[in-house]
Short mmCIF file of C-alpha atoms and ligand atoms in Angstrom, two decimals:
data_model
loop_
_atom_site.label_atom_id
_atom_site.label_comp_id
_atom_site.label_asym_id
_atom_site.label_seq_id
_atom_site.Cartn_x
_atom_site.Cartn_y
_atom_site.Cartn_z
CA MET G 1 -9.85 14.63 16.92
CA GLU G 2 -7.38 15.99 14.75
CA ALA G 3 -4.70 13.66 12.25
CA GLY G 4 -2.97 14.47 9.65
CA ILE G 5 -3.34 12.31 6.46
CA ILE G 6 0.61 12.41 3.95
CA GLY G 7 -0.08 11.91 0.91
CA GLY G 8 -3.03 13.16 -1.40
CA GLY G 9 -3.29 9.66 -3.48
CA ALA G 10 -5.74 7.09 -3.59
CA MET G 11 -5.55 6.17 -0.35
CA GLY G 12 -4.87 9.33 1.09
CA LEU G 13 -7.74 10.81 -0.60
CA LEU G 14 -9.92 7.55 0.71
CA TYR G 15 -9.13 7.67 4.41
CA ALA G 16 -9.29 11.43 4.36
CA ALA G 17 -12.83 11.21 2.83
CA PHE G 18 -14.06 8.44 5.00
CA LEU G 19 -12.32 9.68 8.19
CA SER G 20 -13.32 13.66 7.84
CA ARG G 21 -16.90 12.52 8.81
CA ARG G 22 -15.46 12.29 12.55
CA HIS G 23 -12.68 13.33 12.88
CA LYS G 24 -10.74 17.02 12.06
CA ILE G 25 -8.42 16.27 8.96
CA THR G 26 -4.92 17.41 6.80
CA LEU G 27 -4.30 15.82 3.94
CA TYR G 28 -0.70 16.99 3.05
CA THR G 29 -0.12 16.86 -0.95
CA ASN G 30 2.84 16.72 -2.76
CA THR G 31 1.74 19.92 -4.62
CA GLU G 32 0.28 23.37 -4.21
CA GLU G 33 -2.07 22.89 -6.57
CA GLN G 34 -3.87 19.35 -5.75
CA ALA G 35 -4.10 20.75 -2.12
CA ALA G 36 -6.31 24.80 -3.34
CA GLU G 37 -8.39 22.29 -5.61
CA ILE G 38 -8.98 20.06 -2.62
CA ASN G 39 -9.75 23.31 -0.99
CA GLU G 40 -11.81 25.06 -3.15
CA LYS G 41 -13.79 22.14 -3.91
CA GLY G 42 -14.04 19.42 -1.49
CA ALA G 43 -12.81 15.95 -2.59
CA ALA G 44 -15.34 13.46 -4.58
CA LEU G 45 -15.70 9.83 -3.58
CA LEU G 46 -17.16 7.85 -6.89
CA LYS G 47 -19.38 5.05 -6.20
CA GLU G 48 -20.81 3.52 -9.28
CA GLY G 49 -20.35 6.59 -10.77
CA VAL G 50 -22.17 9.15 -8.14
CA PRO G 51 -19.82 11.54 -6.63
CA GLY G 52 -20.04 12.04 -2.38
CA ILE G 53 -18.57 15.19 -1.57
CA HIS G 54 -16.21 15.60 1.19
CA ARG G 55 -14.34 18.50 2.85
CA PHE G 56 -11.57 18.68 4.68
CA GLN G 57 -7.94 20.62 4.55
CA ALA G 58 -5.74 20.33 2.43
CA SER G 59 -2.23 21.69 2.04
CA ALA G 60 1.37 21.04 0.70
CA GLN G 61 2.88 22.50 3.61
CA ARG G 62 5.69 19.94 5.34
CA GLU G 63 4.56 20.69 9.07
CA TYR G 64 3.40 18.03 10.12
CA LYS G 65 1.13 19.26 13.11
CA GLU G 66 -1.22 16.89 14.34
CA GLU G 67 -0.65 13.97 16.74
CA LEU G 68 -1.83 10.81 14.78
CA LEU G 69 -0.09 11.00 11.20
CA ILE G 70 -1.28 8.63 8.84
CA ILE G 71 1.89 8.16 6.17
CA THR G 72 0.57 7.16 2.26
CA VAL G 73 2.99 7.97 0.02
CA LYS G 74 4.24 5.31 -1.71
CA GLN G 75 7.84 3.06 -0.62
CA PHE G 76 9.43 5.09 -2.93
CA GLN G 77 7.91 8.52 -1.93
CA LEU G 78 9.34 7.88 2.37
CA GLU G 79 12.37 9.54 2.70
CA PRO G 80 11.61 12.91 2.23
CA VAL G 81 8.41 12.77 4.47
CA LEU G 82 10.86 10.14 6.73
CA SER G 83 13.54 12.95 6.93
CA VAL G 84 10.74 15.28 8.67
CA LEU G 85 9.41 12.96 11.21
CA ALA G 86 12.41 12.38 11.98
CA SER G 87 12.50 16.13 13.37
CA LEU G 88 10.05 15.43 15.33
CA ARG G 89 8.55 14.04 18.58
CA GLY G 90 6.12 12.29 20.63
CA ARG G 91 3.50 11.43 17.65
CA THR G 92 1.48 8.31 16.97
CA LEU G 93 2.84 7.06 13.21
CA LEU G 94 0.99 5.09 11.05
CA PHE G 95 2.49 3.33 8.00
CA LEU G 96 0.34 2.23 5.24
CA GLN G 97 3.00 0.27 3.04
CA ASN G 98 2.26 -2.15 0.82
CA GLY G 99 5.98 -4.14 0.36
CA MET G 100 8.95 -4.38 3.48
CA SER G 101 11.42 -2.72 2.57
CA HIS G 102 10.06 0.77 4.84
CA VAL G 103 10.95 -1.88 7.65
CA ASN G 104 14.42 -1.05 7.59
CA ALA G 105 14.02 2.98 7.87
CA LEU G 106 11.49 3.31 10.23
CA ASP G 107 14.30 1.00 12.46
CA GLN G 108 16.11 4.40 12.43
CA LEU G 109 12.71 6.22 13.36
CA THR G 110 12.94 7.56 17.77
CA GLY G 111 10.75 9.77 19.71
CA HIS G 112 7.01 8.42 17.73
CA SER G 113 4.59 5.48 18.70
CA ILE G 114 5.12 3.66 15.67
CA TYR G 115 2.59 1.77 13.46
CA THR G 116 2.54 -0.39 10.17
CA GLY G 117 -0.42 -1.45 8.40
CA THR G 118 -1.94 -3.43 5.37
CA VAL G 119 -4.78 -2.27 3.77
CA SER G 120 -7.19 -4.44 2.06
CA HIS G 121 -9.32 -1.72 0.65
CA GLY G 122 -9.21 -1.18 -3.00
CA VAL G 123 -9.84 2.48 -4.89
CA SER G 124 -7.77 4.46 -7.94
CA ARG G 125 -7.15 7.99 -8.52
CA GLU G 126 -8.94 9.39 -11.15
CA SER G 127 -7.95 12.92 -10.58
CA LEU G 128 -6.04 15.01 -7.87
CA ARG G 129 -9.79 15.19 -6.42
CA GLU G 130 -11.35 12.10 -6.93
CA ILE G 131 -11.24 8.88 -6.55
CA ARG G 132 -13.19 5.24 -7.38
CA LEU G 133 -14.02 3.17 -4.56
CA ASN G 134 -14.00 -0.29 -6.07
CA GLY G 135 -14.34 -2.17 -2.54
CA ILE G 136 -14.24 -1.16 1.69
CA GLY G 137 -12.38 -3.19 3.58
CA GLN G 138 -9.51 -2.16 6.90
CA THR G 139 -6.88 -1.13 7.97
CA VAL G 140 -5.35 -3.90 9.76
CA TYR G 141 -2.54 -2.23 11.67
CA ALA G 142 0.43 -3.53 14.79
CA PRO G 143 3.29 -2.26 17.44
CA PHE G 144 6.50 -2.04 15.64
CA PRO G 145 8.85 -3.53 16.68
CA GLU G 146 6.82 -3.83 19.71
CA GLY G 147 4.00 -2.14 21.72
CA MET G 148 0.31 -1.88 22.91
CA ASN G 149 -2.71 -0.56 20.98
CA SER G 150 -3.32 3.12 20.02
CA ARG G 151 -5.74 5.30 21.47
CA LEU G 152 -5.20 8.00 18.62
CA ILE G 153 -5.56 4.65 15.66
CA GLN G 154 -8.41 2.64 18.44
CA MET G 155 -10.39 6.38 17.91
CA LEU G 156 -10.67 5.88 13.99
CA ASP G 157 -12.71 2.48 13.66
CA SER G 158 -15.86 2.68 12.58
CA GLY G 159 -18.46 0.07 11.28
CA ASP G 160 -18.05 1.58 7.41
CA PHE G 161 -14.45 1.94 7.98
CA PRO G 162 -12.62 -0.35 9.96
CA PHE G 163 -8.80 -0.76 12.24
CA VAL G 164 -7.86 -3.81 13.34
CA PHE G 165 -5.25 -4.22 16.00
CA GLN G 166 -2.27 -7.31 16.20
CA ASN G 167 -0.39 -7.33 18.20
CA ASP G 168 2.99 -9.22 16.09
CA TRP G 169 3.28 -6.05 13.37
CA TYR G 170 6.05 -9.13 10.82
CA PRO G 171 3.17 -11.81 10.19
CA VAL G 172 0.84 -9.01 8.80
CA LEU G 173 3.47 -7.46 6.58
CA ALA G 174 4.57 -10.60 5.80
CA GLN G 175 1.31 -12.38 4.83
CA LYS G 176 0.23 -8.85 2.44
CA LEU G 177 3.91 -9.02 0.65
CA LEU G 178 3.30 -12.66 -0.07
CA VAL G 179 0.35 -11.92 -1.79
CA ASN G 180 1.41 -9.35 -3.23
CA ALA G 181 4.82 -10.50 -4.81
CA CYS G 182 2.33 -13.87 -6.19
CA ILE G 183 0.28 -11.58 -7.80
CA ASN G 184 1.37 -8.02 -8.90
CA PRO G 185 3.97 -8.54 -11.37
CA LEU G 186 2.63 -11.72 -13.10
CA THR G 187 -0.08 -9.28 -14.08
CA GLY G 188 2.12 -5.96 -14.73
CA LEU G 189 4.14 -8.70 -16.83
CA LEU G 190 1.17 -10.43 -18.44
CA ASN G 191 -0.96 -7.32 -18.60
CA VAL G 192 -4.02 -9.06 -17.08
CA LYS G 193 -6.33 -8.65 -14.84
CA ASN G 194 -5.68 -10.47 -11.24
CA GLY G 195 -8.82 -13.31 -11.28
CA GLU G 196 -6.72 -14.09 -14.88
CA LEU G 197 -4.14 -16.14 -12.79
CA VAL G 198 -6.53 -18.75 -11.96
CA GLU G 199 -8.92 -18.27 -14.28
CA ASN G 200 -6.19 -19.59 -17.36
CA PRO G 201 -4.33 -22.82 -16.37
CA ARG G 202 -0.66 -22.25 -17.59
CA TYR G 203 -0.94 -18.58 -15.57
CA PHE G 204 -2.00 -20.80 -12.47
CA THR G 205 1.04 -23.27 -13.43
CA MET G 206 3.27 -19.55 -13.02
CA LEU G 207 1.70 -18.40 -10.04
CA LYS G 208 1.94 -21.56 -8.28
CA GLN G 209 5.76 -20.88 -9.41
CA VAL G 210 6.25 -17.66 -7.56
CA PHE G 211 4.56 -18.67 -4.49
CA GLU G 212 6.81 -21.79 -4.08
CA GLU G 213 9.81 -19.50 -4.38
CA VAL G 214 9.26 -16.86 -2.25
CA PHE G 215 6.56 -18.73 0.61
CA PRO G 216 10.13 -20.84 2.37
CA VAL G 217 11.93 -16.82 2.82
CA LEU G 218 9.42 -15.16 4.90
CA ASP G 219 9.33 -17.79 7.75
CA LEU G 220 5.85 -18.43 7.29
CA GLU G 221 3.37 -21.23 9.16
CA ASP G 222 0.61 -23.29 6.94
CA GLU G 223 1.44 -23.44 3.60
CA HIS G 224 -1.37 -24.86 2.40
CA ALA G 225 -3.47 -22.23 4.25
CA HIS G 226 -1.20 -19.00 2.29
CA TRP G 227 -1.74 -20.76 -1.08
CA LYS G 228 -5.54 -21.33 -0.75
CA LYS G 229 -5.83 -17.14 0.34
CA VAL G 230 -3.70 -16.06 -2.69
CA GLN G 231 -5.85 -17.85 -4.67
CA GLU G 232 -9.05 -16.57 -3.12
CA ILE G 233 -7.46 -12.35 -3.75
CA CYS G 234 -7.23 -12.70 -7.18
CA SER G 235 -10.99 -14.49 -7.44
CA ASN G 236 -12.29 -12.26 -5.16
CA THR G 237 -9.64 -9.62 -6.56
CA ALA G 238 -10.79 -11.18 -10.44
CA LEU G 239 -11.67 -8.06 -12.35
CA ASN G 240 -8.95 -5.67 -10.26
CA THR G 241 -6.59 -4.31 -12.34
CA SER G 242 -3.23 -4.52 -10.04
CA SER G 243 -1.29 -2.12 -8.36
CA MET G 244 2.07 -2.37 -10.78
CA LEU G 245 -0.83 -3.21 -13.46
CA GLN G 246 -1.66 0.51 -12.87
CA ASP G 247 1.38 1.75 -12.20
CA LEU G 248 2.80 0.39 -15.75
CA HIS G 249 -0.22 1.23 -17.87
CA ASN G 250 0.55 5.07 -16.43
CA GLY G 251 4.31 5.69 -17.60
CA ARG G 252 4.94 5.83 -13.22
CA ASN G 253 7.18 4.03 -10.98
CA THR G 254 6.34 0.65 -9.60
CA GLU G 255 6.68 -0.64 -5.83
CA ILE G 256 8.50 -3.88 -7.82
CA ASP G 257 11.62 -2.93 -5.05
CA SER G 258 9.96 -3.10 -1.68
CA MET G 259 7.79 -6.22 -3.18
CA THR G 260 9.84 -8.70 -5.41
CA GLY G 261 13.26 -6.94 -4.56
CA TYR G 262 12.93 -7.15 -1.47
CA LEU G 263 12.36 -10.21 -0.91
CA LEU G 264 16.04 -11.07 -3.64
CA GLY G 265 18.42 -9.35 -0.46
CA GLN G 266 16.32 -11.76 1.77
CA ALA G 267 16.37 -15.06 0.11
CA ASP G 268 20.58 -13.72 -0.83
CA GLU G 269 20.92 -13.08 3.02
CA LYS G 270 19.56 -16.98 3.53
CA GLY G 271 22.01 -18.15 0.47
CA MET G 272 19.10 -19.23 -0.82
CA TYR G 273 18.14 -18.43 -4.84
CA LEU G 274 14.70 -18.06 -6.99
CA PRO G 275 15.75 -17.68 -10.43
CA VAL G 276 11.99 -17.15 -11.24
CA THR G 277 11.01 -14.32 -9.51
CA ALA G 278 14.26 -12.91 -10.22
CA PHE G 279 13.34 -13.03 -14.07
CA LEU G 280 10.40 -11.16 -12.85
CA TYR G 281 11.89 -8.93 -10.47
CA GLU G 282 14.36 -7.87 -14.23
CA ALA G 283 10.81 -8.36 -16.81
CA ILE G 284 9.14 -5.34 -14.60
CA LYS G 285 12.62 -3.22 -14.51
CA GLY G 286 12.26 -2.69 -18.06
CA LEU G 287 8.92 -2.95 -18.38
CA GLU G 288 8.58 0.36 -15.68
CA ARG G 289 11.41 2.03 -18.09
CA ASP G 290 10.22 1.01 -21.04
CA CYS G 291 6.83 2.64 -20.00
CA ARG G 292 7.85 5.61 -18.43
CA ARG G 293 9.54 6.27 -21.37
CA ARG G 294 6.47 6.23 -23.70
CA GLY G 295 4.60 7.91 -21.21
CA LYS G 296 2.33 5.08 -21.08
CA ALA G 297 2.24 1.20 -21.36
N1 NDP X 301 -4.37 2.29 -4.00
C1 NDP X 301 -4.62 1.00 -3.51
O1 NDP X 301 -5.60 0.62 -3.19
C2 NDP X 301 -3.55 0.20 -2.86
C3 NDP X 301 -2.63 1.00 -2.25
N2 NDP X 301 -2.09 0.13 -1.07
C4 NDP X 301 -0.81 1.03 -0.33
O2 NDP X 301 -0.63 2.49 0.14
C5 NDP X 301 -0.08 2.92 -0.59
C6 NDP X 301 -0.62 4.69 -1.01
O3 NDP X 301 -0.61 4.02 -2.37
P1 NDP X 301 -1.22 5.02 -3.09
O4 NDP X 301 -2.60 6.10 -2.83
O5 NDP X 301 -2.58 3.77 -4.39
O6 NDP X 301 -0.59 5.78 -4.36
P2 NDP X 301 -0.26 7.13 -5.05
O7 NDP X 301 0.44 6.97 -6.40
O8 NDP X 301 -2.14 7.11 -5.74
O9 NDP X 301 -0.86 7.95 -4.15
C7 NDP X 301 0.74 8.46 -3.25
C8 NDP X 301 0.41 10.01 -3.37
O10 NDP X 301 1.87 10.39 -2.38
C9 NDP X 301 1.87 11.49 -3.45
N3 NDP X 301 3.19 11.92 -2.37
C10 NDP X 301 4.26 11.99 -2.69
N4 NDP X 301 5.48 12.66 -1.69
C11 NDP X 301 5.03 13.52 -1.12
C12 NDP X 301 5.08 14.72 0.32
N5 NDP X 301 6.35 14.37 0.55
N6 NDP X 301 4.79 14.37 0.67
C13 NDP X 301 2.40 14.79 0.52
N7 NDP X 301 2.68 13.64 -0.59
C14 NDP X 301 3.09 13.15 -1.37
C15 NDP X 301 2.12 11.56 -3.94
O11 NDP X 301 1.76 13.05 -4.80
P3 NDP X 301 3.24 12.77 -6.60
O12 NDP X 301 0.75 11.61 -7.08
O13 NDP X 301 2.60 13.84 -7.25
O14 NDP X 301 3.78 11.67 -6.61
C16 NDP X 301 0.96 10.49 -4.71
O15 NDP X 301 -0.28 11.83 -5.20
C17 NDP X 301 1.25 2.42 -1.98
O16 NDP X 301 2.37 2.10 -0.24
C18 NDP X 301 -0.08 1.13 -2.16
O17 NDP X 301 0.70 -0.06 -1.94
C19 NDP X 301 -2.29 -0.50 -0.50
C20 NDP X 301 -3.71 -1.58 -1.05
C21 NDP X 301 -4.41 -0.42 -1.77
C1 KPL X 302 -4.22 -7.80 -3.37
C2 KPL X 302 -4.09 -6.69 -4.31
C3 KPL X 302 -3.46 -7.32 -5.62
C4 KPL X 302 -5.29 -6.90 -4.96
O1 KPL X 302 -5.24 -6.25 -5.94
C5 KPL X 302 -3.24 -5.20 -4.72
O2 KPL X 302 -2.83 -4.93 -2.61
C6 KPL X 302 -2.84 -4.89 -5.16
O3 KPL X 302 -3.13 -4.64 -6.10
O4 KPL X 302 -1.49 -3.70 -4.27
#
């Protein structure tokens, strides 16, 4: 099968490397420079320092030809991609962004079969063509706003790179958002790895404060189970530098608006006041500005 992956970052390179073992993949990059490097040398997946080279087509063109397109740009990079997709028809689109602000934009996109998903793979980008794999998880996807499972996405599923179908998109995205809204801004502000949030009793108190504020906004069931899950993810990813802290370290924009910013907007609509979350939002926006100005944290 032919599939296109839009966005040549950590996630896009990971999906291209794994899926190109069985499918004809085109990776749509942001720059000609990156496409040329990948076409010349292939993409390298580093695991415990050993590079595995993966070959697939890369292109900086914005003409997405494939019936199945997987979108792996960050939330704040979606706009130009969505305007190209709005001019196309009849594609199967899988959006893998963290956070939830893209959901409003997807409502406007017509003429396609749309799926949203969450990803629990851990990967970071080392260069234009190299990624470091910290752990393989799974892709959980669901039709948006509703529909059936996609034959094309099912074809991507494999034992060592699973795609798991769910009927209802909301709990899939909301659960991930809850986790990210608790872990990402705190690790960003405190400049600590994920595990510190459960190991340091003071940070643990802060984690609980954020959880208790944001949980009611999301209308999810079983608060106790979700609180346990947040703690488990901190422990299971104890040595991870969260994506938000990585972005701050690299002087890049973070996804705070699509996570904490989105939740504050929802809370506002419901007449709820989230002082701790609002404080975290301002802190990360301030750090973002500072780190961008300095180039790096
Ligand atoms: N990395 C991870 O482990 C995880 C990531 N995610 C989510 O997946 C999404 C992607 O994350 P990640 O891969 O880490 O982010 P990256 O910033 O590494 O990748 C995004 C890539 O998209 C490129 N891009 C931007 N605009 C366009 C465009 N119009 N056309 C083609 N390419 C474009 C960017 O190019 P440029 O660099 O030039 O801006 C960049 O290479 C995020 O929402 C993230 O939250 C979820 C779970 C885990
Ligand atoms: C789950 C978590 C917090 C793992 O680091 C993540 O998704 C992120 O860093 O964005």
